[in-house]
CSV table of N, CA and C in Angstrom, one decimal:
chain,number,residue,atom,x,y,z
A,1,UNK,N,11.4,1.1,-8.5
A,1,UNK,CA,12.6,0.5,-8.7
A,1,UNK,C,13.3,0.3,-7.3
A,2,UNK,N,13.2,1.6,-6.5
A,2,UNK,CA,13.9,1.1,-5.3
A,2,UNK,C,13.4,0.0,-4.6
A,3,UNK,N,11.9,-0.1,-4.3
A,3,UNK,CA,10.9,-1.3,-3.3
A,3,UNK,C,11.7,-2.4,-3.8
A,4,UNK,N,11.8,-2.4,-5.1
A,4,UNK,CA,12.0,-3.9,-5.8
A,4,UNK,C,13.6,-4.0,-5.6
A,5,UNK,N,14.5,-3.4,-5.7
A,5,UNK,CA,16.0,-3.5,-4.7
A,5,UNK,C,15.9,-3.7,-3.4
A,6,UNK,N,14.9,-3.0,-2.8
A,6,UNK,CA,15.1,-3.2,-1.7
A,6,UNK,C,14.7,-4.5,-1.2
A,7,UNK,N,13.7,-5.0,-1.6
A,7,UNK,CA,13.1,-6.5,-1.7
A,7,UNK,C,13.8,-7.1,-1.8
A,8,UNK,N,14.2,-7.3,-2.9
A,8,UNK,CA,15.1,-8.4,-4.0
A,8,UNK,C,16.4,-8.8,-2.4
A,9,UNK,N,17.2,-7.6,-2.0
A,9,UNK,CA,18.3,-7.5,-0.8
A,9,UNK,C,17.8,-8.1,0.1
A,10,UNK,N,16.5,-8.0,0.7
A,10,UNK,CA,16.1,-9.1,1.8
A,10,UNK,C,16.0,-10.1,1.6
A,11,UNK,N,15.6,-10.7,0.0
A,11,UNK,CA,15.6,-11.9,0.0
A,11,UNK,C,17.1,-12.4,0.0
A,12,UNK,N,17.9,-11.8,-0.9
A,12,UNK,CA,19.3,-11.7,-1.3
A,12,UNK,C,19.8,-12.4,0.3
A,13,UNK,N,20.1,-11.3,1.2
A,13,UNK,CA,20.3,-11.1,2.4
A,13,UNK,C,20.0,-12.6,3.4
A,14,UNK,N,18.5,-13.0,3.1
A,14,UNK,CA,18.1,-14.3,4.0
A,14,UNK,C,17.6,-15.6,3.2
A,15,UNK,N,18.1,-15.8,2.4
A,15,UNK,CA,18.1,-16.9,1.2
A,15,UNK,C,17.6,-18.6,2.1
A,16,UNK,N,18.3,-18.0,3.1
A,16,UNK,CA,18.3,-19.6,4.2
A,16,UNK,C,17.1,-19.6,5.2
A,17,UNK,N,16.3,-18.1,4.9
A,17,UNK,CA,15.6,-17.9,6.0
A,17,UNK,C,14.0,-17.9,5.6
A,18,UNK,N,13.2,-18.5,6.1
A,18,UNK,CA,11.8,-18.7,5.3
A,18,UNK,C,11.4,-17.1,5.7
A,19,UNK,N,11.8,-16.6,6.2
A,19,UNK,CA,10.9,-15.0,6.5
A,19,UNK,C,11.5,-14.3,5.4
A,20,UNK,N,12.9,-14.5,5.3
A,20,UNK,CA,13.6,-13.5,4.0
A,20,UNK,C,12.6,-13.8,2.4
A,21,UNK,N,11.6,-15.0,2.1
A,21,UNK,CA,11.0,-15.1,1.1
A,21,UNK,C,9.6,-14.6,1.3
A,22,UNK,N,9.2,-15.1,2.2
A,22,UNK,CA,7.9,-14.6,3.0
A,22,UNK,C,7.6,-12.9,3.0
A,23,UNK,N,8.9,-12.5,3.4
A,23,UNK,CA,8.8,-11.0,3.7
A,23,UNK,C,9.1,-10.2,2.3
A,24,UNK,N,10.0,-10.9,1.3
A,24,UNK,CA,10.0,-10.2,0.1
A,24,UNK,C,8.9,-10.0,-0.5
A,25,UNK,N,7.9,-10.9,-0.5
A,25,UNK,CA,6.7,-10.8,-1.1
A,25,UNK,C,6.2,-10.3,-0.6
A,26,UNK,N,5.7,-10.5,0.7
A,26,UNK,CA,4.5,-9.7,1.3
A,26,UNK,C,5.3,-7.9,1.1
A,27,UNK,N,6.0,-7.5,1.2
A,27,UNK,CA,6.5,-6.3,0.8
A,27,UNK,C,6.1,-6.0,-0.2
A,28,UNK,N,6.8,-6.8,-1.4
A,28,UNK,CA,7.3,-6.2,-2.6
A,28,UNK,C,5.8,-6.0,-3.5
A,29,UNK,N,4.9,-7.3,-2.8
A,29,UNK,CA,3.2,-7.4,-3.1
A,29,UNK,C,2.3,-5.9,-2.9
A,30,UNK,N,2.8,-5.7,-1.7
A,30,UNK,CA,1.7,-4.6,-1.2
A,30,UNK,C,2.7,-3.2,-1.6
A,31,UNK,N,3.6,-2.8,-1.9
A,31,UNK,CA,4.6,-2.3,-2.3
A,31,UNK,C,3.8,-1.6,-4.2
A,32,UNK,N,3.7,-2.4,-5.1
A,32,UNK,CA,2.9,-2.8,-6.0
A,32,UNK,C,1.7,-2.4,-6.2
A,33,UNK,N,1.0,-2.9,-5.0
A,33,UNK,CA,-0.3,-2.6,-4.8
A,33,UNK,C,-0.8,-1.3,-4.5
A,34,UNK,N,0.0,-0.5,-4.3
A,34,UNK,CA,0.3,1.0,-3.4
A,34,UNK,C,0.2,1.7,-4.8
A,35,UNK,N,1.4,1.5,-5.7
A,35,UNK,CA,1.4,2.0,-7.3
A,35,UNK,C,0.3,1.5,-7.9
A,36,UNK,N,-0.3,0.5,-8.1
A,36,UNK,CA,-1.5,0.2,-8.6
A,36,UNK,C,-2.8,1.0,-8.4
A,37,UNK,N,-3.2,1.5,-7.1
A,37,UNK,CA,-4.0,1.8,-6.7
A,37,UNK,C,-3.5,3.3,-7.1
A,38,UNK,N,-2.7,4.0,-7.3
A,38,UNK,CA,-2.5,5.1,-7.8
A,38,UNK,C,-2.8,5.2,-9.2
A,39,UNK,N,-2.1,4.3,-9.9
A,39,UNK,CA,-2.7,4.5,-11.6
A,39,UNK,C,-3.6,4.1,-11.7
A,40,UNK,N,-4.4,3.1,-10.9
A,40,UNK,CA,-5.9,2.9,-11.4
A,40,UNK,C,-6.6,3.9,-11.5
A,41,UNK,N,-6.2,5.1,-9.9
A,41,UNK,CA,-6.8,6.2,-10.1
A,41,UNK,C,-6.5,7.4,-11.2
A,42,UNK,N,-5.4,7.1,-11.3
A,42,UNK,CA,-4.8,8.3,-12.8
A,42,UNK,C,-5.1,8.0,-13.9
A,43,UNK,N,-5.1,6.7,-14.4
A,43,UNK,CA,-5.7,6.8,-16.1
A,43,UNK,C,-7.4,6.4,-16.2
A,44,UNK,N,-7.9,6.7,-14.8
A,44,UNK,CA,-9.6,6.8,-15.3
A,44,UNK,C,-9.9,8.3,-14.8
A,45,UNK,N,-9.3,9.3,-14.2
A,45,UNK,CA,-9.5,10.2,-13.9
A,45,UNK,C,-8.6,11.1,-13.9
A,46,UNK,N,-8.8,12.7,-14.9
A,46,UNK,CA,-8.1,13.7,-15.0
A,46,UNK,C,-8.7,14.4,-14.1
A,47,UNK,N,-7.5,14.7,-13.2
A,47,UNK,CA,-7.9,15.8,-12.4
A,47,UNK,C,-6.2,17.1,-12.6
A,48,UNK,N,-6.5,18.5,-12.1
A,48,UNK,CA,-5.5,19.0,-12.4
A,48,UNK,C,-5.1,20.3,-11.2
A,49,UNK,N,-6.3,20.2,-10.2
A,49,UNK,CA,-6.4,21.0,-9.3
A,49,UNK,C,-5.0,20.8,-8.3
A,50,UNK,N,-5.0,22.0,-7.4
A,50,UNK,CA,-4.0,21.6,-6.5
A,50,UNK,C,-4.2,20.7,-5.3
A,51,UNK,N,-4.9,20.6,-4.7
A,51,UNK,CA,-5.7,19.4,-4.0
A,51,UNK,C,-5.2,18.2,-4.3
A,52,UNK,N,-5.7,17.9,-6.1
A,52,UNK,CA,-5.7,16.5,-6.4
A,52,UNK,C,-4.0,16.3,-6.7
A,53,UNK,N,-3.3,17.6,-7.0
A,53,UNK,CA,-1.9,17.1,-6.9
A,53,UNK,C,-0.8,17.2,-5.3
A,54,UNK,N,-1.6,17.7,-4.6
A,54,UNK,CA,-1.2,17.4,-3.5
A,54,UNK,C,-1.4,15.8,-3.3
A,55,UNK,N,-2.2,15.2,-3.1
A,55,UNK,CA,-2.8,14.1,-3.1
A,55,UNK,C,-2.3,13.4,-3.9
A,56,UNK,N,-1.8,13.7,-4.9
A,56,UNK,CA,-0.7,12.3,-5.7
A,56,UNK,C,0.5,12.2,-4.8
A,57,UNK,N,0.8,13.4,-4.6
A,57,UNK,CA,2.1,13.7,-3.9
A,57,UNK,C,2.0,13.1,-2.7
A,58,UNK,N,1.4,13.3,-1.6
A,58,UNK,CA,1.1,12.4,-0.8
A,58,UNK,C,1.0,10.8,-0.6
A,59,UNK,N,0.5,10.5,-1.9
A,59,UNK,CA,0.4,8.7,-2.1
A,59,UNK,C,1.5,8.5,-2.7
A,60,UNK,N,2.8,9.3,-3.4
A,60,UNK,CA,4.0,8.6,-3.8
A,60,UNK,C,5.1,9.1,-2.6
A,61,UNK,N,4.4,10.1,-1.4
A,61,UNK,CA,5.3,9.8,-0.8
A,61,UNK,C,5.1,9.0,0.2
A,62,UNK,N,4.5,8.7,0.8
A,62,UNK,CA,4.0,7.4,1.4
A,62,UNK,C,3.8,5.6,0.8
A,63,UNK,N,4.1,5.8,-0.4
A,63,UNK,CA,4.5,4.6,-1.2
A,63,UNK,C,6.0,4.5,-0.9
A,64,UNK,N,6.6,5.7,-1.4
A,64,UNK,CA,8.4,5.7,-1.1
A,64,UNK,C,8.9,5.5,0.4
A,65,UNK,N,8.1,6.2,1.0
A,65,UNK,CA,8.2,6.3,2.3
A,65,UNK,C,8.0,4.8,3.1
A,66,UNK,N,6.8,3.7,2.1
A,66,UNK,CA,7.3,2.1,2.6
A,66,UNK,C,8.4,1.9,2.7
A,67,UNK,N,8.4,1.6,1.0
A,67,UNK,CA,9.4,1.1,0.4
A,67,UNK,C,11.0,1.7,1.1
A,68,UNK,N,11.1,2.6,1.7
A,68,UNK,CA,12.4,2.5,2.6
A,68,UNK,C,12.3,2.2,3.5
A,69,UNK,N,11.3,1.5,4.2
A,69,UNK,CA,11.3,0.6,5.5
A,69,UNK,C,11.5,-1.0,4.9
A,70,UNK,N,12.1,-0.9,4.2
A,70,UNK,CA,12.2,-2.3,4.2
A,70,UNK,C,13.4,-2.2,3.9
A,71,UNK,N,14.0,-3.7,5.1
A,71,UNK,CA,15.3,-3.9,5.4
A,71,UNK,C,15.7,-5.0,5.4
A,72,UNK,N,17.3,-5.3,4.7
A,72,UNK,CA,17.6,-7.0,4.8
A,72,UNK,C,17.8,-7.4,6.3
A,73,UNK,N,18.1,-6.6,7.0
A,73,UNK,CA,18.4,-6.7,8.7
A,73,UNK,C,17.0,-7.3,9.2
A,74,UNK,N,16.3,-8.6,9.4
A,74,UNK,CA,15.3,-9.4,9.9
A,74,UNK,C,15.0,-8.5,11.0
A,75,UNK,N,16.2,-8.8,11.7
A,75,UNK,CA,15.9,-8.5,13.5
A,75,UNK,C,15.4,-6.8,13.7
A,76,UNK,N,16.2,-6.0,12.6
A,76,UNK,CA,15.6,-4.5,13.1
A,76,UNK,C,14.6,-4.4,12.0
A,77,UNK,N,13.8,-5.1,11.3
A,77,UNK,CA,12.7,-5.3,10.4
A,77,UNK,C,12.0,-5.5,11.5
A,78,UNK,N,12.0,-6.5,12.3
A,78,UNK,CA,10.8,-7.0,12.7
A,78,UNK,C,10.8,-5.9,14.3
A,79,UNK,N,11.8,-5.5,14.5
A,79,UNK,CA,11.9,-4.5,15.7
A,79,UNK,C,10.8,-3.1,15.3
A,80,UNK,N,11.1,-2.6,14.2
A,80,UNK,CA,10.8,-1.1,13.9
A,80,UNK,C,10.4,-0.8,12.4
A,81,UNK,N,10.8,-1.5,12.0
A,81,UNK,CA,10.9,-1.1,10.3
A,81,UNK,C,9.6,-1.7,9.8
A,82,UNK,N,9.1,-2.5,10.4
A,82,UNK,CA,7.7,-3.4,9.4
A,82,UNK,C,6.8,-2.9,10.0
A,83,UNK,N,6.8,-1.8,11.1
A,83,UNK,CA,5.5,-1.2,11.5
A,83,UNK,C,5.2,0.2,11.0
A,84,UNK,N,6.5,1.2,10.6
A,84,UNK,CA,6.6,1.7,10.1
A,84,UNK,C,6.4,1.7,8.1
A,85,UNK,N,6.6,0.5,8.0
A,85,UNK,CA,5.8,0.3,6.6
A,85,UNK,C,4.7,-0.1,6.7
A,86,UNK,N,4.3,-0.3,7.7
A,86,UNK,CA,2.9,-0.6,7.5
A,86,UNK,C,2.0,0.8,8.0
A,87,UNK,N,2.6,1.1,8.6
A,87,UNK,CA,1.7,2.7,8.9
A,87,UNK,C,2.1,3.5,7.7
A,88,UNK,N,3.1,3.5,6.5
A,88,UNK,CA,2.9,4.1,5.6
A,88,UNK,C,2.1,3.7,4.7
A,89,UNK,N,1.7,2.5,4.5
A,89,UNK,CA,1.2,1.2,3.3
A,89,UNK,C,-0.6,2.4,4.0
A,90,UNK,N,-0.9,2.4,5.2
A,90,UNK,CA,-2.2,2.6,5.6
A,90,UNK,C,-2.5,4.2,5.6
A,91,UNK,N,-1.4,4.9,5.7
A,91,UNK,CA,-1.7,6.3,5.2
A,91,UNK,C,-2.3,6.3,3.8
A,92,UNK,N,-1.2,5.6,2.8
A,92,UNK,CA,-1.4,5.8,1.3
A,92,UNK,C,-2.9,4.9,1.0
A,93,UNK,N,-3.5,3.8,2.0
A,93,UNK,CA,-4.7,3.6,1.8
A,93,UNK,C,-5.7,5.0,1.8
A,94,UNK,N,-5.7,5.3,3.3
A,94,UNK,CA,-6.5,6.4,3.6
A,94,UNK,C,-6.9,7.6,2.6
A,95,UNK,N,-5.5,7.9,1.9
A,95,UNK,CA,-5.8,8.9,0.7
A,95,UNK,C,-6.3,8.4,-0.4
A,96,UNK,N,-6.3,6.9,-0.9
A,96,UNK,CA,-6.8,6.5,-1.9
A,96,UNK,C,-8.4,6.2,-1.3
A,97,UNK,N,-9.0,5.8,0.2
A,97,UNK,CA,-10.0,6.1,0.2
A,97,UNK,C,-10.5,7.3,0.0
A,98,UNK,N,-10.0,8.3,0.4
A,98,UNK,CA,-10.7,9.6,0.6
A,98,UNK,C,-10.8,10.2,-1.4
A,99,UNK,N,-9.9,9.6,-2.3
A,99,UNK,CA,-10.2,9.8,-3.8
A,99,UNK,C,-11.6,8.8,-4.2
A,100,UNK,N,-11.5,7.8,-3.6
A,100,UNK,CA,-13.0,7.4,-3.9
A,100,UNK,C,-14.2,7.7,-3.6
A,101,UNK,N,-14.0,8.0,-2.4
A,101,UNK,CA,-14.9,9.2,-1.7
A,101,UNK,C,-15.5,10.2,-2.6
A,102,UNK,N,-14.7,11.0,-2.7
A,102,UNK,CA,-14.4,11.7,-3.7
A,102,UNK,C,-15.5,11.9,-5.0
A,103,UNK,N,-15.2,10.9,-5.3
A,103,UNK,CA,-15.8,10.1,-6.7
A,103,UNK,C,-17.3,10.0,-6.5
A,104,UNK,N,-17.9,9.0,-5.6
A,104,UNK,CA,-19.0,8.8,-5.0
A,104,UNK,C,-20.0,10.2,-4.5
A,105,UNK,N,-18.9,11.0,-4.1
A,105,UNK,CA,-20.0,11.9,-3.7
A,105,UNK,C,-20.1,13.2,-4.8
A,106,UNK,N,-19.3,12.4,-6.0
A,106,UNK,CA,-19.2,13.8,-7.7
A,106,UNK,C,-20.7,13.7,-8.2
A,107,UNK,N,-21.5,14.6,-8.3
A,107,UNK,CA,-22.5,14.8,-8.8
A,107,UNK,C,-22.4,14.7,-10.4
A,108,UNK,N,-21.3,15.0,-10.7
A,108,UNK,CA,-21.1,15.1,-12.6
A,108,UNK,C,-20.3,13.7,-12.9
A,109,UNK,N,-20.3,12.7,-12.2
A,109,UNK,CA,-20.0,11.6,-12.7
A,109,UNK,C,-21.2,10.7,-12.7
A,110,UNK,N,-20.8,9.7,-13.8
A,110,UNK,CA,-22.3,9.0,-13.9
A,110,UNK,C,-22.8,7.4,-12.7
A,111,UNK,N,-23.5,7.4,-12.4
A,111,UNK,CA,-24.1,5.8,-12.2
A,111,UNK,C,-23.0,4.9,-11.5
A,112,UNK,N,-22.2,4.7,-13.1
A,112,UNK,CA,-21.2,3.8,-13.3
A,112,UNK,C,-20.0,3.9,-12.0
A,113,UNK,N,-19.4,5.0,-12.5
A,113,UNK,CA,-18.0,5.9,-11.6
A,113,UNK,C,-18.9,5.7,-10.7
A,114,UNK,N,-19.7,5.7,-10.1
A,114,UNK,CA,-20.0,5.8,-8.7
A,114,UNK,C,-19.8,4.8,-7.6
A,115,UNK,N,-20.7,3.6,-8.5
A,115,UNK,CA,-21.1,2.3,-8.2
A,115,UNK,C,-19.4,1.8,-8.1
A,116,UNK,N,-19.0,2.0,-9.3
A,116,UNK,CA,-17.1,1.2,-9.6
A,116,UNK,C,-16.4,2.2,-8.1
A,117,UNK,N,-16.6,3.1,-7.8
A,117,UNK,CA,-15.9,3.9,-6.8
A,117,UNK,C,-16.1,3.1,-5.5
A,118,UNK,N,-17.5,3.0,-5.6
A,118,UNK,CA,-18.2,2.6,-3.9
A,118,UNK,C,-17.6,1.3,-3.9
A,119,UNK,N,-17.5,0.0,-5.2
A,119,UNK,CA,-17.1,-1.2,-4.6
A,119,UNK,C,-15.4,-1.2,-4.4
A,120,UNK,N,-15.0,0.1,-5.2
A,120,UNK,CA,-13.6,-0.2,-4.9
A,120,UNK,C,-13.3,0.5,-3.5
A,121,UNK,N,-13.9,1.0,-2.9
A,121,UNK,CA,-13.4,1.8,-1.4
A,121,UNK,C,-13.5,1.0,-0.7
A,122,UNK,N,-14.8,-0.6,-1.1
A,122,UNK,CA,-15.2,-1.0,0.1
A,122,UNK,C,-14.0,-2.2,0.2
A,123,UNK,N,-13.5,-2.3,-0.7
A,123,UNK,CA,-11.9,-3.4,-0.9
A,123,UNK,C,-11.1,-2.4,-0.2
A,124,UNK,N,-10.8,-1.0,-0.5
A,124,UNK,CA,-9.7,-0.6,0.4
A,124,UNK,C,-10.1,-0.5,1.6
A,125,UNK,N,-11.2,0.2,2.2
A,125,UNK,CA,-11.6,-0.4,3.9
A,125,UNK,C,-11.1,-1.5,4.2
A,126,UNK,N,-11.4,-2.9,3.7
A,126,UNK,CA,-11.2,-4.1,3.9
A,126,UNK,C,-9.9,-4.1,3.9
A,127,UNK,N,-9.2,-3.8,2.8
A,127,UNK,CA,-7.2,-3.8,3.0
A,127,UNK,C,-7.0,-3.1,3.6
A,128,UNK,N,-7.2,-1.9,4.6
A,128,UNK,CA,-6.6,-1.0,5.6
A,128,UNK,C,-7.0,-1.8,6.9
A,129,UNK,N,-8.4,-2.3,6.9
A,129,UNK,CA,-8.5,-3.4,8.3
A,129,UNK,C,-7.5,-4.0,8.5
A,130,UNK,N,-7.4,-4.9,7.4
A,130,UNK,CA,-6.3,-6.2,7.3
A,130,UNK,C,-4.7,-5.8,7.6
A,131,UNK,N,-4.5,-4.5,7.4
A,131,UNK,CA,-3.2,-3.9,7.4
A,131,UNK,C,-3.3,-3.1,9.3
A,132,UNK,N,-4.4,-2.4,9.7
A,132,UNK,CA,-4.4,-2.0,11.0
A,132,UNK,C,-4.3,-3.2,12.0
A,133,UNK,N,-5.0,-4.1,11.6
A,133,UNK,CA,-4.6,-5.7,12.5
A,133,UNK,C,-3.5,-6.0,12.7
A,134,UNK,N,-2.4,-5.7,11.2
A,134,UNK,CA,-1.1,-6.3,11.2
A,134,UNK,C,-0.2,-5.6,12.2
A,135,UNK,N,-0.5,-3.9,12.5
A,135,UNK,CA,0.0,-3.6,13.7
A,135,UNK,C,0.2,-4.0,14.9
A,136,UNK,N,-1.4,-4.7,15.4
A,136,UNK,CA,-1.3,-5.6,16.7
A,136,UNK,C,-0.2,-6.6,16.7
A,137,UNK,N,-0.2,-7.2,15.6
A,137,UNK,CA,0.5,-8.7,15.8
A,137,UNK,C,1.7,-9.0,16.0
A,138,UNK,N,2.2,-9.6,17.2
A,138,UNK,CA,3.3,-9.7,17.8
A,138,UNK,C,5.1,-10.1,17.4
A,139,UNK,N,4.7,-10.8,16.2
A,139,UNK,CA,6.0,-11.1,15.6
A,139,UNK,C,5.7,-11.0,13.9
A,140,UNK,N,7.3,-11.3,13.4
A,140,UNK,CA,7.6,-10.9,12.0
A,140,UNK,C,6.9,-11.8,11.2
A,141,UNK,N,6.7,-12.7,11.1
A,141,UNK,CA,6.0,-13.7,10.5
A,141,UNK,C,3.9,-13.3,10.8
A,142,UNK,N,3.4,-13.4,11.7
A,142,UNK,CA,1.9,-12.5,11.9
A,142,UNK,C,1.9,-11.5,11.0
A,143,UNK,N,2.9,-11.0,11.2
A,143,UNK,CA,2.5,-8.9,10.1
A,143,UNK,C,3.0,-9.5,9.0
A,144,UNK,N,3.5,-10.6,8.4
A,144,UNK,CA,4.0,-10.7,7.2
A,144,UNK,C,2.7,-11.2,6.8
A,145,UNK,N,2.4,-12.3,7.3
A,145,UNK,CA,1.3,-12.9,6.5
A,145,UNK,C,0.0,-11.8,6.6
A,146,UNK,N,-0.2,-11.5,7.3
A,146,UNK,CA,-1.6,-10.1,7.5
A,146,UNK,C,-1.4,-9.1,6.1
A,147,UNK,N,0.3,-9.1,5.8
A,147,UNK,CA,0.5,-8.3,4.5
A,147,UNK,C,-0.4,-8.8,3.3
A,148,UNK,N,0.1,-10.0,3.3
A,148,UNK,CA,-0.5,-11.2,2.0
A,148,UNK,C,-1.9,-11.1,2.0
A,149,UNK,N,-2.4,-11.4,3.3
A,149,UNK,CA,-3.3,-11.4,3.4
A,149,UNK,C,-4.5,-9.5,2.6
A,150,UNK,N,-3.7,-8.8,3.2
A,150,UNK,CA,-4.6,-7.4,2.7
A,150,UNK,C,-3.9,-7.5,1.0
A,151,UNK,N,-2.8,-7.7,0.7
A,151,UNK,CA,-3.0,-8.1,-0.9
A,151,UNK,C,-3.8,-8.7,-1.4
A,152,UNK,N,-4.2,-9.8,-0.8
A,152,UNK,CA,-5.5,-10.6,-1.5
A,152,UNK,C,-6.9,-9.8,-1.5
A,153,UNK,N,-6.6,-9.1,-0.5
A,153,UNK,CA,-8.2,-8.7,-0.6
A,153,UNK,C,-9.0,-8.2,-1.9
A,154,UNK,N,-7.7,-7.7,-2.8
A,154,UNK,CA,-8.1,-7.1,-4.4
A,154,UNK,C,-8.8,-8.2,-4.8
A,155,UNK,N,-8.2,-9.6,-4.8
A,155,UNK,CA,-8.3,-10.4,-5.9
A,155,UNK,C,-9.8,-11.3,-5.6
């Protein structure tokens, strides 16, 4: 609920400005994608150890932890705040690789969970690439679209 206020206010905020729509999405997209990639992992796998709930805890706080870098302020967005959501967007990858990992290397799971594990990590590598690139890129508009860009990589 908050990502999506916070979103909604940037666009709210720059209605006149092609980055304030640009940037809602690419946010509010990979924002999304962050919760997604959490429940995909929760409703196919019960886990109840402390490990595995550290590790939720870790991916919702680094989901929250985007989601408050996003700001209707363009100029201190594109100064500080979009690199910092993107180093959080790429932590909360990292631990959702390391749950697939996980998965792939479970000896009491079957075939299936393995193979479905291995092609989904190799999409999250691919979206953490796409998102460590967005770091390099020199202006607010580059890291925006690099955003869109690692959203797509699911589809």
């Amino acid at each position: 609920v908050a990502a999506a206020f916070t979103c909604g206010n940037m666009l709210k905020d720059n209605v006149d400005n092609p980055l304030g729509l640009l940037g809602m999405a690419a946010c509010s997209l990979n924002v999304l994608n962050t919760w997604s990639h959490l429940l995909h992992y929760r409703a196919r796998y019960e886990t109840s150890s402390v490990v595995h709930r550290f590790m939720d805890l870790l991916d919702g706080l680094f989901a929250a932890a985007s989601a408050h870098n996003v700001v209707s302020d363009l100029e201190a967005f594109e100064a500080y705040y979009v690199y910092a959501f993107v180093a959080f967007l790429i932590l909360g990858r990292l631990v959702q690789i390391a749950r697939r990992v996980e998965i792939m290397l479970s000896p009491s799971l079957s075939g299936v969970a393995t193979l479905e594990s291995a092609e989904y990590a190799a999409r999250l590598v691919a979206e953490t690439a796409v998102l460590v690139t967005a770091l390099a890129m020199p202006d607010l508009a580059s890291v925006l679209v690099c955003l869109l860009v690692a959203w797509a990589v699911k589809l």
